[in-house]
């Protein structure tokens, strides 16, 4: 079968056939092709087994501040010699002239065999030898002085010991390594008869591999959060915000969670050590909420317990605070954000995760509406197989949880908790219309979306997964 080459390939072959070994940049210069075209053409030729690419590392050097100084004023050991020639012989005199370079100057001057050190009348003196020829380092520096602006300092054999010695001196010289690819044709490549091919039209191999490009992207979890936010906004909800730290009053008491509830124990909740809120709510709110606890749970309600600050354990505190402040007759709001629970980290639990919380208030709002909204939300996120299961929360009645089917694992997993706020919650805060509320973990949803079995994967910074995670499902 006769081979078909693209114009790009032909140009590259033509340049390389006379035994050339060139870089991408050189091929670009000689052919006038764009660097990207050259790269692609080389990739095609490589796949056709006609070209070879060898990687080489080129080392260049640049001077740092001490190096620059020596380029201008001479190396410290040379400056030492000049000083001695001027008639300064004692350590003290030389030290005051050379400053911090003194020690290096002495060491290298000794090494070059330029000086002798001796004592006279209890003073340490220096004397020059007869052997003060230009050192290899100095020859190297001299060669660098002739470089034009854009020329780089290359690694050259003659100066290797000088370069190595200067690299060891602090702030003189640094090495920069550049990888370059050298491209050549192999035997078959060299044997291609371009003249004979000239009548064939070029065809593009649309299946040829191209280098992978990893563009910057947002984190998959962030994408999920944005997607959820967008769904709520398009469903006509507005976002509400709240603090990550809350008083126990709003995180628990206002939600009719008794003060001896297990969720309020140290092993479940992160308390801010020794921090209590001074003003937790209005006196009326505190009075009504405490009355509701006393009357319905029948125990001694302690305001100091309500003052204890916590890292919020759910976003429902944001919901209830908002409702207590606005007392709406009608509302559709949602909030998004981090919550914290003192749990043992595992494939399905993190101590810090994200929740979405939604609320609908309206005089006719009912359980059927609540389930309908869930179904619609899940449908929009791409989950269709769901069912509702009765459950318990201190603040809702009835309480449900959605179970969704994980096709991959072949089992039902629980997602959102929800319910209608109990009158014990709404009445003390002056909320008069039915409140539908629901909330749940965003990581759980992201796990379903991305087919992930271990929630920790979202925080591992595993580049290969981050790169491969699909932007759209
Ligand atoms: N706060 C509950 C949780 O964190 C979810 C929930 C929100 C339940 C609103 C009922 C009402 O799991």
PDB file of N, CA and C in Angstrom, residues 4 15 26 33 41 122 132 154 175 181 237-238 261 267 279 344 362 378 386 401 420 469-470:
ATOM      1  N   UNK A   4       0.362   7.699   2.278  1.00  0.00           N
ATOM      2  CA  UNK A   4      -0.142   9.032   2.004  1.00  0.00           C
ATOM      3  C   UNK A   4       0.370   9.948   3.110  1.00  0.00           C
ATOM      4  N   UNK A  15      13.120  18.117   5.316  1.00  0.00           N
ATOM      5  CA  UNK A  15      14.166  18.756   6.111  1.00  0.00           C
ATOM      6  C   UNK A  15      15.058  17.727   6.809  1.00  0.00           C
ATOM      7  N   UNK A  26      13.966  24.139  15.647  1.00  0.00           N
ATOM      8  CA  UNK A  26      14.773  24.213  14.417  1.00  0.00           C
ATOM      9  C   UNK A  26      13.949  23.832  13.191  1.00  0.00           C
ATOM     10  N   UNK A  33       6.755  26.027   9.307  1.00  0.00           N
ATOM     11  CA  UNK A  33       5.536  25.490   9.941  1.00  0.00           C
ATOM     12  C   UNK A  33       5.423  26.057  11.354  1.00  0.00           C
ATOM     13  N   UNK A  41       2.967  16.907  13.298  1.00  0.00           N
ATOM     14  CA  UNK A  41       3.561  16.150  12.192  1.00  0.00           C
ATOM     15  C   UNK A  41       4.539  15.099  12.713  1.00  0.00           C
ATOM     16  N   UNK A 122      53.849  38.321  66.363  1.00  0.00           N
ATOM     17  CA  UNK A 122      52.497  38.005  66.832  1.00  0.00           C
ATOM     18  C   UNK A 122      51.381  38.459  65.903  1.00  0.00           C
ATOM     19  N   UNK A 132      50.943  33.759  40.477  1.00  0.00           N
ATOM     20  CA  UNK A 132      49.569  34.261  40.479  1.00  0.00           C
ATOM     21  C   UNK A 132      48.997  34.325  39.070  1.00  0.00           C
ATOM     22  N   UNK A 154      26.625  28.100  28.294  1.00  0.00           N
ATOM     23  CA  UNK A 154      26.471  26.663  28.073  1.00  0.00           C
ATOM     24  C   UNK A 154      27.491  25.888  28.883  1.00  0.00           C
ATOM     25  N   UNK A 175      22.323  26.438  37.897  1.00  0.00           N
ATOM     26  CA  UNK A 175      22.151  25.672  36.662  1.00  0.00           C
ATOM     27  C   UNK A 175      20.675  25.629  36.306  1.00  0.00           C
ATOM     28  N   UNK A 181      13.767  17.959  22.671  1.00  0.00           N
ATOM     29  CA  UNK A 181      13.541  16.750  21.904  1.00  0.00           C
ATOM     30  C   UNK A 181      14.279  16.875  20.589  1.00  0.00           C
ATOM     31  N   UNK A 237     -35.699  29.221  43.787  1.00  0.00           N
ATOM     32  CA  UNK A 237     -35.265  29.382  45.177  1.00  0.00           C
ATOM     33  C   UNK A 237     -34.204  30.476  45.275  1.00  0.00           C
ATOM     34  N   UNK A 238     -34.122  31.157  46.404  1.00  0.00           N
ATOM     35  CA  UNK A 238     -33.003  32.088  46.610  1.00  0.00           C
ATOM     36  C   UNK A 238     -32.099  31.552  47.708  1.00  0.00           C
ATOM     37  N   UNK A 261     -29.839  15.318  74.311  1.00  0.00           N
ATOM     38  CA  UNK A 261     -29.859  14.491  73.089  1.00  0.00           C
ATOM     39  C   UNK A 261     -28.445  14.017  72.769  1.00  0.00           C
ATOM     40  N   UNK A 267     -18.747  13.606  71.690  1.00  0.00           N
ATOM     41  CA  UNK A 267     -18.248  12.660  70.684  1.00  0.00           C
ATOM     42  C   UNK A 267     -18.939  12.808  69.338  1.00  0.00           C
ATOM     43  N   UNK A 279     -25.020  36.926  73.420  1.00  0.00           N
ATOM     44  CA  UNK A 279     -26.407  37.155  73.011  1.00  0.00           C
ATOM     45  C   UNK A 279     -26.758  36.087  71.984  1.00  0.00           C
ATOM     46  N   UNK A 344     -15.734   9.174  62.899  1.00  0.00           N
ATOM     47  CA  UNK A 344     -14.524   8.498  62.477  1.00  0.00           C
ATOM     48  C   UNK A 344     -14.489   8.556  60.945  1.00  0.00           C
ATOM     49  N   UNK A 362     -45.390  27.799  52.939  1.00  0.00           N
ATOM     50  CA  UNK A 362     -46.614  28.233  52.257  1.00  0.00           C
ATOM     51  C   UNK A 362     -47.814  27.661  52.977  1.00  0.00           C
ATOM     52  N   UNK A 378     -33.866  15.514  42.084  1.00  0.00           N
ATOM     53  CA  UNK A 378     -33.061  14.338  41.713  1.00  0.00           C
ATOM     54  C   UNK A 378     -33.060  14.116  40.207  1.00  0.00           C
ATOM     55  N   UNK A 386     -35.703   6.498  42.900  1.00  0.00           N
ATOM     56  CA  UNK A 386     -35.679   6.911  44.305  1.00  0.00           C
ATOM     57  C   UNK A 386     -36.913   6.384  45.041  1.00  0.00           C
ATOM     58  N   UNK A 401     -36.804  10.010  54.652  1.00  0.00           N
ATOM     59  CA  UNK A 401     -35.500  10.141  54.022  1.00  0.00           C
ATOM     60  C   UNK A 401     -35.586   9.527  52.641  1.00  0.00           C
ATOM     61  N   UNK A 420     -41.689  17.976  57.718  1.00  0.00           N
ATOM     62  CA  UNK A 420     -42.423  19.224  57.960  1.00  0.00           C
ATOM     63  C   UNK A 420     -42.115  19.637  59.387  1.00  0.00           C
ATOM     64  N   UNK A 469     -11.840  12.933  35.705  1.00  0.00           N
ATOM     65  CA  UNK A 469     -13.244  13.070  36.095  1.00  0.00           C
ATOM     66  C   UNK A 469     -13.992  13.845  35.016  1.00  0.00           C
ATOM     67  N   UNK A 470     -15.107  13.281  34.559  1.00  0.00           N
ATOM     68  CA  UNK A 470     -15.809  13.894  33.436  1.00  0.00           C
ATOM     69  C   UNK A 470     -16.483  15.196  33.860  1.00  0.00           C
TER      70      UNK A 470
END
